[in-house]
Short mmCIF file of C-alpha atoms and ligand atoms in Angstrom, two decimals:
data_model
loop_
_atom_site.label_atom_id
_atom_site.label_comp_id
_atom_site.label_asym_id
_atom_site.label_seq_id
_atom_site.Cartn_x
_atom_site.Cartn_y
_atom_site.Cartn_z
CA UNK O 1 0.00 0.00 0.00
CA UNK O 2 0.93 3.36 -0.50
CA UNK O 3 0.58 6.42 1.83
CA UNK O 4 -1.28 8.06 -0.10
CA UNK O 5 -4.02 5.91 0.53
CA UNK O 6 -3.71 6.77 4.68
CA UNK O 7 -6.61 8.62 6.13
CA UNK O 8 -5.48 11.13 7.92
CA UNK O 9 -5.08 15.12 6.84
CA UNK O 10 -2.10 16.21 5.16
CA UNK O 11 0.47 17.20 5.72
CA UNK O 12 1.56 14.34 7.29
CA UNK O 13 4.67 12.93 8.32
CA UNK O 14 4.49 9.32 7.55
CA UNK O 15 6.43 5.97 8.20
CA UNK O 16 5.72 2.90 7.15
CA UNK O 17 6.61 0.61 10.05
CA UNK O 18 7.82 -2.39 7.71
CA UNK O 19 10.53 -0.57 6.23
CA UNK O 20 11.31 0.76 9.69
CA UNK O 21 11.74 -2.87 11.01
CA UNK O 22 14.01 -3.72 8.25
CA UNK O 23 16.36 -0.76 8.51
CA UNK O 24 16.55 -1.12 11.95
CA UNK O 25 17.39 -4.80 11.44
CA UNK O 26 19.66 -4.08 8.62
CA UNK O 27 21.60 -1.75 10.63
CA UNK O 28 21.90 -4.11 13.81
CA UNK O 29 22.68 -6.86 11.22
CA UNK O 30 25.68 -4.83 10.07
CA UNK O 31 26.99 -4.42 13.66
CA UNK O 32 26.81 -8.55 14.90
CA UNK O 33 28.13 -9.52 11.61
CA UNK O 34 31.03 -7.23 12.61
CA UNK O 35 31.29 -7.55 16.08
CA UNK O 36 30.73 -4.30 16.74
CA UNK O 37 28.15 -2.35 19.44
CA UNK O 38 25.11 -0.51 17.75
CA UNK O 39 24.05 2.72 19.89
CA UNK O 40 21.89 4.80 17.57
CA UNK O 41 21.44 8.23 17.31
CA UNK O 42 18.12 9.19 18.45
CA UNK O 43 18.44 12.93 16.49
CA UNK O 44 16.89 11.28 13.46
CA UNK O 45 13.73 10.05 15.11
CA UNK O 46 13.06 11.63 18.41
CA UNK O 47 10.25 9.59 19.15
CA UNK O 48 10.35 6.89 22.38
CA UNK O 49 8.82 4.12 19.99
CA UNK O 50 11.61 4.15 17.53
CA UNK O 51 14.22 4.16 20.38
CA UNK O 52 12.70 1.26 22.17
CA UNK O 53 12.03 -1.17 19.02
CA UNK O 54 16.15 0.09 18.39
CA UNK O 55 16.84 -1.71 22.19
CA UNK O 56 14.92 -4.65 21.57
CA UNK O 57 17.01 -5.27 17.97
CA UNK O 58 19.94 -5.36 20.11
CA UNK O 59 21.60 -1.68 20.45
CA UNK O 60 23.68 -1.39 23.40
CA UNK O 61 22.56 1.99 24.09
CA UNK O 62 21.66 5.76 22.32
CA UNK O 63 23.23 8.65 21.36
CA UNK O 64 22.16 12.22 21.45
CA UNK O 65 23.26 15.52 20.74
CA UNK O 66 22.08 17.66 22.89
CA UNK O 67 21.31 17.83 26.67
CA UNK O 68 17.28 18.42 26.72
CA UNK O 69 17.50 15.60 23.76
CA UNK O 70 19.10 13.53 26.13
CA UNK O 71 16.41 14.47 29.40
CA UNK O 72 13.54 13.06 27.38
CA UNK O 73 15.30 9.30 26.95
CA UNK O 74 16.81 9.59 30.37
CA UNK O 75 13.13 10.53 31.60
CA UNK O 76 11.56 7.49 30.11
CA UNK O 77 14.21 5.23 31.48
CA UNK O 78 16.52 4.56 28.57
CA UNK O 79 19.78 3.63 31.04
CA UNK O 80 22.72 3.79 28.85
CA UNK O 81 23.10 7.07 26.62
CA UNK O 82 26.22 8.88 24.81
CA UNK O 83 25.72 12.40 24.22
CA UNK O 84 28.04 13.12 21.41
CA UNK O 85 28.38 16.71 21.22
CA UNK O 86 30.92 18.81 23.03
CA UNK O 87 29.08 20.17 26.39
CA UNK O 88 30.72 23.07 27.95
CA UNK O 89 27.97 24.91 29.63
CA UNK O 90 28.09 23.58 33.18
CA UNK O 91 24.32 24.13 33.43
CA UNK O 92 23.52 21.89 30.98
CA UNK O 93 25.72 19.51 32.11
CA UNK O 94 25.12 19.61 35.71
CA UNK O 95 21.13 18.88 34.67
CA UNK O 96 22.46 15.93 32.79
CA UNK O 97 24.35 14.39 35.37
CA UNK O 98 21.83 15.06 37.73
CA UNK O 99 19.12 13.17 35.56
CA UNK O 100 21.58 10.66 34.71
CA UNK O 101 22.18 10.05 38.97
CA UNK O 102 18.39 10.09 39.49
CA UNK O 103 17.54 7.88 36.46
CA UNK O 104 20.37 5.65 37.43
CA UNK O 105 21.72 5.67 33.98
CA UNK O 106 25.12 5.55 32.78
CA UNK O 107 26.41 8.44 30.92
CA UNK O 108 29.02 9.33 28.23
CA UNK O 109 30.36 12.99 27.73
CA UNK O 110 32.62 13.99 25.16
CA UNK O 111 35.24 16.55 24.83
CA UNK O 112 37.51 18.22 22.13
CA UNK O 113 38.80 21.04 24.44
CA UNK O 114 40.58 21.36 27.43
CA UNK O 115 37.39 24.34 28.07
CA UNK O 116 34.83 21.27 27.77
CA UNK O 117 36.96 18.99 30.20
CA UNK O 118 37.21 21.43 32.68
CA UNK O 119 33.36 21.96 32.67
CA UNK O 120 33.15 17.94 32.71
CA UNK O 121 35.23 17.49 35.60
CA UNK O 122 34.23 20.65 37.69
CA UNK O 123 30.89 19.33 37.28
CA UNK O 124 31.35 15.68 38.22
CA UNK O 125 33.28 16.76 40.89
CA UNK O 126 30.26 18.98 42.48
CA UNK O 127 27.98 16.25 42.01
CA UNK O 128 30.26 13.73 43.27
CA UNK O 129 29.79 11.49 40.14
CA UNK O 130 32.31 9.33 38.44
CA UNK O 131 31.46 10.03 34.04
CA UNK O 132 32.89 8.44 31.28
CA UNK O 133 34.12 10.64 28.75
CA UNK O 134 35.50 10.23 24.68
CA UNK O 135 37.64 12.40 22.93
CA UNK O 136 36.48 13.51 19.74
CA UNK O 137 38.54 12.86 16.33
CA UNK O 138 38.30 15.23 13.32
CA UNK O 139 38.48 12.48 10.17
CA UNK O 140 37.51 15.20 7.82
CA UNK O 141 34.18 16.99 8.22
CA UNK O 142 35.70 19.69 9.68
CA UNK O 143 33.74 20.23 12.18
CA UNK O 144 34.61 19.37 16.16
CA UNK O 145 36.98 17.59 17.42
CA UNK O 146 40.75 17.42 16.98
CA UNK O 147 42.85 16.79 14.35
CA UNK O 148 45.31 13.06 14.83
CA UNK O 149 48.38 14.91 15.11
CA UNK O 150 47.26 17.58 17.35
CA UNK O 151 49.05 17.56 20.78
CA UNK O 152 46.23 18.98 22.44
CA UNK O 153 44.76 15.32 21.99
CA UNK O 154 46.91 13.92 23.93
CA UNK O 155 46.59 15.98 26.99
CA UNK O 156 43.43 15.68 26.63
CA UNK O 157 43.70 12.02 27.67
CA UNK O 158 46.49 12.62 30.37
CA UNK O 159 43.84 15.06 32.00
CA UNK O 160 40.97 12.57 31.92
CA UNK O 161 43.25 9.91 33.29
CA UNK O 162 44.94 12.60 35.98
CA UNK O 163 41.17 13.04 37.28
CA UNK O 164 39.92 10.41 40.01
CA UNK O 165 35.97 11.37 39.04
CA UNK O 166 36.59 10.81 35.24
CA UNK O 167 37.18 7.82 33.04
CA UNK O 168 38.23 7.63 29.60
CA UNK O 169 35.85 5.85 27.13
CA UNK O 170 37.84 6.24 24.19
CA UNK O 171 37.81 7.91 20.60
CA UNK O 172 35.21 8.90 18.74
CA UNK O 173 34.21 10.71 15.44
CA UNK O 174 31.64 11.28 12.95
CA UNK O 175 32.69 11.18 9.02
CA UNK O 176 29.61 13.87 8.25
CA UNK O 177 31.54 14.36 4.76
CA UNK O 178 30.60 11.26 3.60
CA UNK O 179 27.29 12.85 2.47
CA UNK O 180 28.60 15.29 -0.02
CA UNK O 181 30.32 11.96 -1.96
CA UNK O 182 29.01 11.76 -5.24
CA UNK O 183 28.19 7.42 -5.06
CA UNK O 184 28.90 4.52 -2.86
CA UNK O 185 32.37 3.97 -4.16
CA UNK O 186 33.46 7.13 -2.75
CA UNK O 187 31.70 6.78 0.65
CA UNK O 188 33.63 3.58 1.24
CA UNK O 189 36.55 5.58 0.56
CA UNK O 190 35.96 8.00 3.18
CA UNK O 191 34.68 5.21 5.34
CA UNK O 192 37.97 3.33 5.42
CA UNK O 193 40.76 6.12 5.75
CA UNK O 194 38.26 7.01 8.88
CA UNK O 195 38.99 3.56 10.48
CA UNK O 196 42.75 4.07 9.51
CA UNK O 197 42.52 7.44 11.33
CA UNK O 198 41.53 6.20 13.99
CA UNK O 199 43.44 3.09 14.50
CA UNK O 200 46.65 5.33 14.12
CA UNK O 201 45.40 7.28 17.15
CA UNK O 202 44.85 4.40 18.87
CA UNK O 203 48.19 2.94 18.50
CA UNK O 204 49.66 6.36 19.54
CA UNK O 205 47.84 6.67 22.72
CA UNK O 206 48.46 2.82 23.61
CA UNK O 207 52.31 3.62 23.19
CA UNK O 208 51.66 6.32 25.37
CA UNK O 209 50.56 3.68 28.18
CA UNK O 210 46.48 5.07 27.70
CA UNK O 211 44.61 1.97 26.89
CA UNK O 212 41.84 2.61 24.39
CA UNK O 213 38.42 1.00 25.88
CA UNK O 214 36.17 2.13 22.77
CA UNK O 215 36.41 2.96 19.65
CA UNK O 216 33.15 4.67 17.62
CA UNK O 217 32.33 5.41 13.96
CA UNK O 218 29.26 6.29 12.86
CA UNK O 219 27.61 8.29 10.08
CA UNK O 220 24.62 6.20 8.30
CA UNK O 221 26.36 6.25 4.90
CA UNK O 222 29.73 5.15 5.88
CA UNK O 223 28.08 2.34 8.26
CA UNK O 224 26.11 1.30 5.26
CA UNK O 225 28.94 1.76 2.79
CA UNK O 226 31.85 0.32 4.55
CA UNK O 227 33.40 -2.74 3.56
CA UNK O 228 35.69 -2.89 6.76
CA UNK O 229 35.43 -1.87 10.55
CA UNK O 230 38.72 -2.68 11.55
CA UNK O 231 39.95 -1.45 15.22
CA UNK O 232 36.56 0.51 15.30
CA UNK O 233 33.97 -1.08 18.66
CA UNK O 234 31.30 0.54 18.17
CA UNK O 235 29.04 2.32 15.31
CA UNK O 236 26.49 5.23 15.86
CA UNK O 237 24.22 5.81 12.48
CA UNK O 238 20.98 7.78 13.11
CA UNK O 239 19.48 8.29 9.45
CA UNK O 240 19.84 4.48 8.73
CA UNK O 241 16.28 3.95 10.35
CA UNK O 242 14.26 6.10 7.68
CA UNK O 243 16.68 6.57 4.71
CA UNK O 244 15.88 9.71 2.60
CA UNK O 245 16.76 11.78 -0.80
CA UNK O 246 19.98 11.64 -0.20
CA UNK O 247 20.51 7.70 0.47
CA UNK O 248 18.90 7.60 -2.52
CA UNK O 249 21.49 9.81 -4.27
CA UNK O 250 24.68 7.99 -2.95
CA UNK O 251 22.67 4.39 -3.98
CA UNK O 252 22.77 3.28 -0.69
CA UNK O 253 19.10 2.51 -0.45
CA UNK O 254 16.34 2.03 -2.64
CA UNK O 255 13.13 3.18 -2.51
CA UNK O 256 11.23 0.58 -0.96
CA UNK O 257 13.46 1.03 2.01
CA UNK O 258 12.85 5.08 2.62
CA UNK O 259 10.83 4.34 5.44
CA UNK O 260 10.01 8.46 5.96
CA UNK O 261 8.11 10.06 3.32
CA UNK O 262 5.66 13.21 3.73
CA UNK O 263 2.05 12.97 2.48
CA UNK O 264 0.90 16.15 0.83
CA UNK O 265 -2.28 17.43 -1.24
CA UNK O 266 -2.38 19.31 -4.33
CA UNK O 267 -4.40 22.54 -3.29
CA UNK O 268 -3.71 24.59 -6.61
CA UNK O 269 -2.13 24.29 -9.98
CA UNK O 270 -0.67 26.37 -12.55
CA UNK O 271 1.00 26.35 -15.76
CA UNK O 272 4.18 25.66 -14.57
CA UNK O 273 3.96 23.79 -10.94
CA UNK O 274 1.34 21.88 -8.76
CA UNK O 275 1.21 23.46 -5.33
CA UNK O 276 1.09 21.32 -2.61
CA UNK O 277 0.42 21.96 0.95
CA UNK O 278 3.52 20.69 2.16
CA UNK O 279 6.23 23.52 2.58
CA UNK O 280 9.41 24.38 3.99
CA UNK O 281 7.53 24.55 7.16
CA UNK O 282 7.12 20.54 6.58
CA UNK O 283 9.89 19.57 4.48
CA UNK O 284 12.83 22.08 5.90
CA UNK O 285 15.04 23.09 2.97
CA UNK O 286 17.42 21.47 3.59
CA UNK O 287 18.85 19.93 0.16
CA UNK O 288 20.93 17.12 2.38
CA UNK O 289 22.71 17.00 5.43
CA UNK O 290 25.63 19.30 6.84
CA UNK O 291 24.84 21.66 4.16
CA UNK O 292 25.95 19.31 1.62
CA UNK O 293 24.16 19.77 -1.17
CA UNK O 294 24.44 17.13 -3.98
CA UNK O 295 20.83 17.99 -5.35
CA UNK O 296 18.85 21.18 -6.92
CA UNK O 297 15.40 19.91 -5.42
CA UNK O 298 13.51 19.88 -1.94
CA UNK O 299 12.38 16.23 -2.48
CA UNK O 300 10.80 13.97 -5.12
CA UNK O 301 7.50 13.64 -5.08
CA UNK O 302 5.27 10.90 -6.59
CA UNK O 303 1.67 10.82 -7.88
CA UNK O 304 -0.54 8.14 -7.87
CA UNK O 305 1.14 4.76 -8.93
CA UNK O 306 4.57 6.29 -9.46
CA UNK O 307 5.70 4.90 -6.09
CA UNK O 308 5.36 1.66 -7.32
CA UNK O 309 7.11 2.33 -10.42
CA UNK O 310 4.41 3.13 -12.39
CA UNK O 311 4.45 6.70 -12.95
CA UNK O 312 6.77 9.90 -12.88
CA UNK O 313 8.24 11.12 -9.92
CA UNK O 314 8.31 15.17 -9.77
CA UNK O 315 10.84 17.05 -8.47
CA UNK O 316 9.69 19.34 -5.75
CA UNK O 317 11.77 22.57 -6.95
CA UNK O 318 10.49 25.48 -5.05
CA UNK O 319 9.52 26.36 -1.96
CA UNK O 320 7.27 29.02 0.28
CA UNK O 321 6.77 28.25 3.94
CA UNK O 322 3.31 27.08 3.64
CA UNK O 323 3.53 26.02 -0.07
CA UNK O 324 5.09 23.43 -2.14
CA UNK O 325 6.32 24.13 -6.22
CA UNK O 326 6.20 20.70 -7.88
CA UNK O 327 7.60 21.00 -11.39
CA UNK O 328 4.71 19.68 -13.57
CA UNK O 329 5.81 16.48 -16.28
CA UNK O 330 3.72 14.36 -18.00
CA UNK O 331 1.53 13.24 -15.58
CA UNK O 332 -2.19 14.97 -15.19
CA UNK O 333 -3.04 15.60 -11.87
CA UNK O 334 -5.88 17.05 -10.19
CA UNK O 335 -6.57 19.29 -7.53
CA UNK O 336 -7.45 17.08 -4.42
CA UNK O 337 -4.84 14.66 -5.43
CA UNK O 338 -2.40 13.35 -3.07
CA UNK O 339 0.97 12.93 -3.91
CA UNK O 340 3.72 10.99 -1.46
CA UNK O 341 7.40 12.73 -1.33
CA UNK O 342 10.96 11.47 -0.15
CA UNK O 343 12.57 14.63 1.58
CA UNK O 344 16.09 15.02 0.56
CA UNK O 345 16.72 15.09 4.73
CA UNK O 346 14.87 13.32 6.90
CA UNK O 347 16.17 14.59 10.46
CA UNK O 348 14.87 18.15 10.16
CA UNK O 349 11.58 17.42 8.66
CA UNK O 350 11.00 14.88 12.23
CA UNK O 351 12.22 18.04 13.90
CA UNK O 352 9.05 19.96 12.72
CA UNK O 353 5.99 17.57 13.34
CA UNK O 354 4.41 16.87 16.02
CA UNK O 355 3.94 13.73 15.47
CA UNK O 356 4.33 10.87 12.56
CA UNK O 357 1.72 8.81 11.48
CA UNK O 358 3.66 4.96 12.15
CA UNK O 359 1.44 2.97 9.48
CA UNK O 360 1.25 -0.40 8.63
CA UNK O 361 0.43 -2.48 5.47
CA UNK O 362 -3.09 -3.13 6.72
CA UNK O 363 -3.96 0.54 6.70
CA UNK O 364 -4.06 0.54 11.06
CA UNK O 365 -1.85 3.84 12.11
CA UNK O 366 -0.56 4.52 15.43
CA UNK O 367 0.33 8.26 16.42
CA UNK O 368 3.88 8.35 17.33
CA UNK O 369 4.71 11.72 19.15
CA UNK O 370 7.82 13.64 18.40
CA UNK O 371 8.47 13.70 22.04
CA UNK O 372 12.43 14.96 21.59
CA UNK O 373 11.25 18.15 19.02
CA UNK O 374 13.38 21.02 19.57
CA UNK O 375 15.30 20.03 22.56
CA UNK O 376 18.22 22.19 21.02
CA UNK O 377 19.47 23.15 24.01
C1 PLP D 401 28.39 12.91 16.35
C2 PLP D 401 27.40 12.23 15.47
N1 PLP D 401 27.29 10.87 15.54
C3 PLP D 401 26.42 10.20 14.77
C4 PLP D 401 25.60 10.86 13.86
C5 PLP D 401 24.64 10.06 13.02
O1 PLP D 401 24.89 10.23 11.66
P1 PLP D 401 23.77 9.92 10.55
O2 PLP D 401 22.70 10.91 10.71
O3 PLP D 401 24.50 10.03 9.26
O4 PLP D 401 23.31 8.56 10.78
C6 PLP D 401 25.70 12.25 13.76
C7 PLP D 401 24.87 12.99 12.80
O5 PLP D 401 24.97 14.16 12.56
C8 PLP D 401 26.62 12.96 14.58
O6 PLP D 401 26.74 14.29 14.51
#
């Protein structure tokens, strides 16, 4: 069945629940067949169904970015979480920690900066907690953490070994520049100089007497891409549970597997576009993720039978906030139609709905809320 066929009002954020089992499965698939732990990122989803069907597949634990992200899955007694993002407002951490205590969950921090350790440690300290923390690795985004070579890294690790309330987890990074690759071939690229990266860090700190507990990858492309994990532990995808425009692009997914997809109505036509009621207030437009691009569109989107291979797909090509500019082929639609399209990104379009409509192939739906939405703080 199609989405389209779903009644509920549009626009509507929509996932199909099979294709959600399967990418969750594929992804924990990927980790046992490699030996490595799975602990998702819950910034793609945000919902408490989603996290707990990614626990029952096997993940060791969750990621998050942020600290209010973090509160929510704390809150509803999710006991092991990463928060992969460098903290360094002791407010935010000292409300993490305390949730963490109270929740009884264990907690890992991160830090790129001797700034952010101090905050970490000052904190633990006051709260008389013992935390776990990684040190981020710049493989190439560039975004945070620090660069192999720089010394910086390795006091980094003397001063989380120096301090009795602190523990070092190990190294971690996040190849976010696998998404402006143009295919597959060049993903895996990316993907395997990250785990030599990292395995040359490794080796330095070990011959500096630091013994490296963890070791953790993830971006969904290079997790899906990769051909080896060598020296890595653990891998932290996000996207890999809906898939999106730009899976599609680098061919690591087919259609059939985007398990995201907004459901929109045409409300008015021209001679040039359809307008749908799905805008950028629904869609975001964002033409893929960290701002790299790869595509000249806001999504594809596909009338009638088109999802099932039967039709055209459209591109969406403009925007308003309230309005969607589909570019008008072949295909004759009407006003009233509904059409079904694959965002190019599916993490910020979550971000803006309230809630997604889980479906299944019987037609049931279950009302999953976005219970993490702009916890940005
Ligand atoms: C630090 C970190 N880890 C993991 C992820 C998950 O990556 P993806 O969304 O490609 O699955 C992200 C995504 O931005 C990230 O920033």
């Amino acid at each position: 069945m199609s989405p389209a066929e779903l009644d509920v009002e549009t626009p509507a954020v929509c996932v199909d629940q099979a294709a959600l089992a399967r990418n969750i499965a594929r992804g924990q698939e990927i980790a046992r067949r490699h030996g490595l732990a799975l602990s998702p990122h819950v910034k793609t989803h945000k919902t408490l169904e989603i996290a707990a069907l990614q626990m029952q597949a096997g993940a060791c634990g969750l990621t998050a970015a942020k600290t209010d992200e973090a509160l929510v899955y704390l809150r509803a007694d999710f006991r092991s979480l990463t928060v992969a993002y460098p903290l360094i407002a002791r407010e935010k951490l000292r409300r993490l920690l305390k949730s963490a205590r109270q929740n009884e969950a264990e907690i890992n921090l991160l830090a790129d900066s001797m700034d952010g350790l101090d905050a970490i440690r000052d904190t633990a300290a006051q709260l008389g907690l013992r935390t776990r923390v990684f040190v981020k690795i710049d493989v190439g985004l560039p975004r945070c953490g620090l660069l192999p070579e720089d010394p910086r890294l390795l006091e980094l690790v003397h001063g989380i070994h120096g301090t009795p309330s602190l523990d070092f987890a190990g190294l971690l990074s996040h190849a976010g520049h696998a998404y402006a690759a143009a295919d597959a071939d060049e993903v895996r690229v990316i993907a395997r100089a990250e785990c030599r990266t990292m395995s040359r860090v490794r080796e330095m700190l070990e011959k500096h007497g630091y013994a490296v507990p963890a070791v953790s990858v993830g971006s969904t492309p290079t997790v899906l891409a990769a051909d080896t994990f060598d020296g890595i532990t653990e891998i932290r995808p996000g996207n890999y549970v809906f898939l999106d425009g730009t899976a599609l692009r680098l061919g690591l997914a087919t259609l059939p597997e985007v398990a995201l997809m907004v459901l929109a109505t045409i409300v008015s036509a021209n001679e040039t576009y359809y307008i749908v009621d799905a805008g950028s207030k629904v869609l975001s437009s964002d033409k893929g993720a960290h701002g790299t691009a790869g595509t000249e569109h806001f999504g594809m989107a596909f009338p009638g039978d088109a999802l099932q291979g039967q039709g055209e797909a459209l591109r969406v090509v403009r925007l308003s906030e309230e309005h969607g500019f589909v570019e008008r082929g072949a295909a004759r639609l009407r006003i009233g139609e509904r059409i079904v399209i694959v965002p190019n990104h599916a993490c910020p379009v979550v971000n803006l709905a309230d809630e997604l409509i889980a479906w299944k192939a019987s037609g049931a739906i279950e009302r999953w809320k976005v219970a993490a939405r702009g916890a940005v703080h």
